[in-house]
Amino acid sequence: MRLPLAEHRYGEHGVVLPPERSDSNDALDVDLETRRQLYRSMREMRTFEKRAYDLFMKQLVKGTSHLSLGMEAIAAGFGAAMHEDDYTFATYRGHAHTLARGVPMTPVLAELLGRANGLMGGKGGSMHLTSVEHGMMGSYAIIGAHLTIANGAAWSAQYRGSGQVAVCFFGDGTTNIGAFHEALNYAAVYRLPVVFVCENNLYMEYTSIRDITAVAHPAADRAAAYGLESIVVDGNDADAVHLAALEALDRARSGRGPSLVEALTYRHGGHSRADPGKYRPTGEVDAWKTYDPLTIYRERLGRLGVPEAELDAMDATALALVDAATEGAIAGELPSPESAFTDVWADGGWSWRN
């Protein structure tokens, strides 16, 4: 048997194109106010991450950062569907998911800049955003590790009968990690209130997921192995994501067990800010940038009667929020040397930052 990689050199692979543009989803059962919320959320995420990129290029962002430009519909769609006390678990590409849970922009941006007024005191950076009070239970840099932790949160909710649901977001590369299969099996056996969401942006870091995976849909095509339905959704269509989220969350909350959702999407840039992404075919990148989640959603709102001036006002408000967050973040102090000894395990116990 010849493996796909034997047929081409690294970086040479078939182009995967987005769906055709269509107005068919205009009629989906999503009320106009929710649609306004979804657009507003996506615009804020996009504007925030563009600013994060600008600050990175000015060498103000400390460490690396992984942007989700082009993938905003997934975070927005699930964020609008979740209850306030539900749990979010994300990867290191977690800026949008953090904002989707209502975490203010200033401490998030300050955290990227390594400032003391950051979400974690400037010590976590881009890859470890956490806000327990908002249900944002962490961004995890170890691939696949958080799926099992999400199971723990879901089991706690099940035991307490709280009605909470844990939603765990991960990339397509995670589907080839052992923890993915262990977590799915465990969640299915115990019917845990957890929703697993594969953000399939077609590339696991620098490698096409299709080059090294035996099935076309790395998450959905494996769902049957755990007695779960195969769910594939257009991850660039906020309405489609939102409806899938509502259904999966209802299933979990009503005691009918977990779901595995594969959302097909595309990141506009490379894996991280250090990656130019040149392993991706030019035609593929251009096609997916045309199928931009904000572009197709803004056009939909226009067809549904939302005035252009109202959409422009939402864009302006998002920019004003990011501008204010930027000022607040840059004005923040650098962490004191003493802060290195807070929030750490020392002398047999935790030392918490006041």
Coordinates of N, CA and C in Angstrom, one line a residue, residues 8 12 19 24 29 33 37 87 103 105 122 124 135 142-143 156 160 169 195-196 201 226 229 256 261 270 286 289 318:
H8 N 4.0 12.6 -3.3 CA 4.4 13.9 -3.6 C 5.5 14.4 -2.5
E12 N 3.4 19.6 -1.2 CA 2.6 19.4 -2.4 C 1.5 18.5 -2.1
P19 N -17.0 25.7 0.3 CA -18.3 25.5 -0.4 C -18.6 26.7 -1.3
S24 N -28.8 30.1 0.6 CA -29.7 29.1 1.1 C -29.9 29.1 2.6
D29 N -33.4 28.8 10.9 CA -34.2 29.3 12.1 C -33.3 30.0 13.1
E33 N -32.1 39.2 15.9 CA -31.3 39.7 17.0 C -30.1 38.9 17.4
Q37 N -26.1 39.7 17.1 CA -25.1 39.4 18.1 C -23.9 38.6 17.5
Y87 N -18.8 25.5 30.6 CA -17.4 25.5 30.6 C -16.8 25.5 29.2
V103 N -15.2 37.7 28.4 CA -14.0 38.3 29.1 C -13.6 39.6 28.4
M105 N -11.8 42.8 26.8 CA -10.6 42.9 25.9 C -9.4 43.3 26.6
G122 N 0.1 38.8 33.5 CA 1.2 38.9 32.5 C 2.1 37.7 32.5
G124 N 1.0 34.3 31.9 CA 0.5 33.2 31.1 C 0.7 33.4 29.6
G135 N -16.2 31.2 33.0 CA -16.4 29.8 32.4 C -15.3 29.4 31.4
I142 N -0.6 21.8 25.3 CA -0.3 20.4 25.0 C -1.4 19.8 24.2
I143 N -1.1 19.4 23.0 CA -2.1 18.9 22.1 C -2.9 17.7 22.7
S156 N -18.1 16.3 36.8 CA -18.4 17.1 38.0 C -19.9 17.7 37.9
R160 N -23.1 16.7 40.2 CA -23.8 17.7 41.0 C -25.2 18.0 40.5
F169 N -12.9 22.7 22.5 CA -12.5 23.0 21.2 C -11.0 22.5 20.9
V195 N -19.4 18.5 24.9 CA -19.4 18.7 23.5 C -18.0 18.9 23.0
F196 N -17.5 18.0 22.1 CA -16.2 18.1 21.5 C -16.3 18.7 20.2
N201 N -9.2 23.2 10.4 CA -8.7 24.2 9.4 C -7.8 23.6 8.4
Y226 N -17.5 5.4 18.6 CA -17.9 5.6 20.0 C -19.4 5.7 20.1
E229 N -23.1 10.2 16.6 CA -23.5 10.6 15.3 C -22.3 11.4 14.6
R256 N -28.5 13.1 27.4 CA -28.4 12.2 26.3 C -26.9 12.0 25.9
V261 N -18.6 17.4 17.1 CA -18.9 18.2 16.0 C -17.6 18.5 15.2
G270 N -0.6 31.7 8.9 CA 0.2 30.5 9.3 C -0.2 30.0 10.6
D286 N -6.4 31.8 -1.3 CA -7.2 32.8 -1.9 C -8.7 32.5 -1.9
K289 N -10.1 32.8 1.6 CA -10.2 34.1 2.0 C -11.4 34.8 1.4
A318 N -16.7 48.0 17.4 CA -15.6 47.0 17.7 C -14.2 47.7 17.6

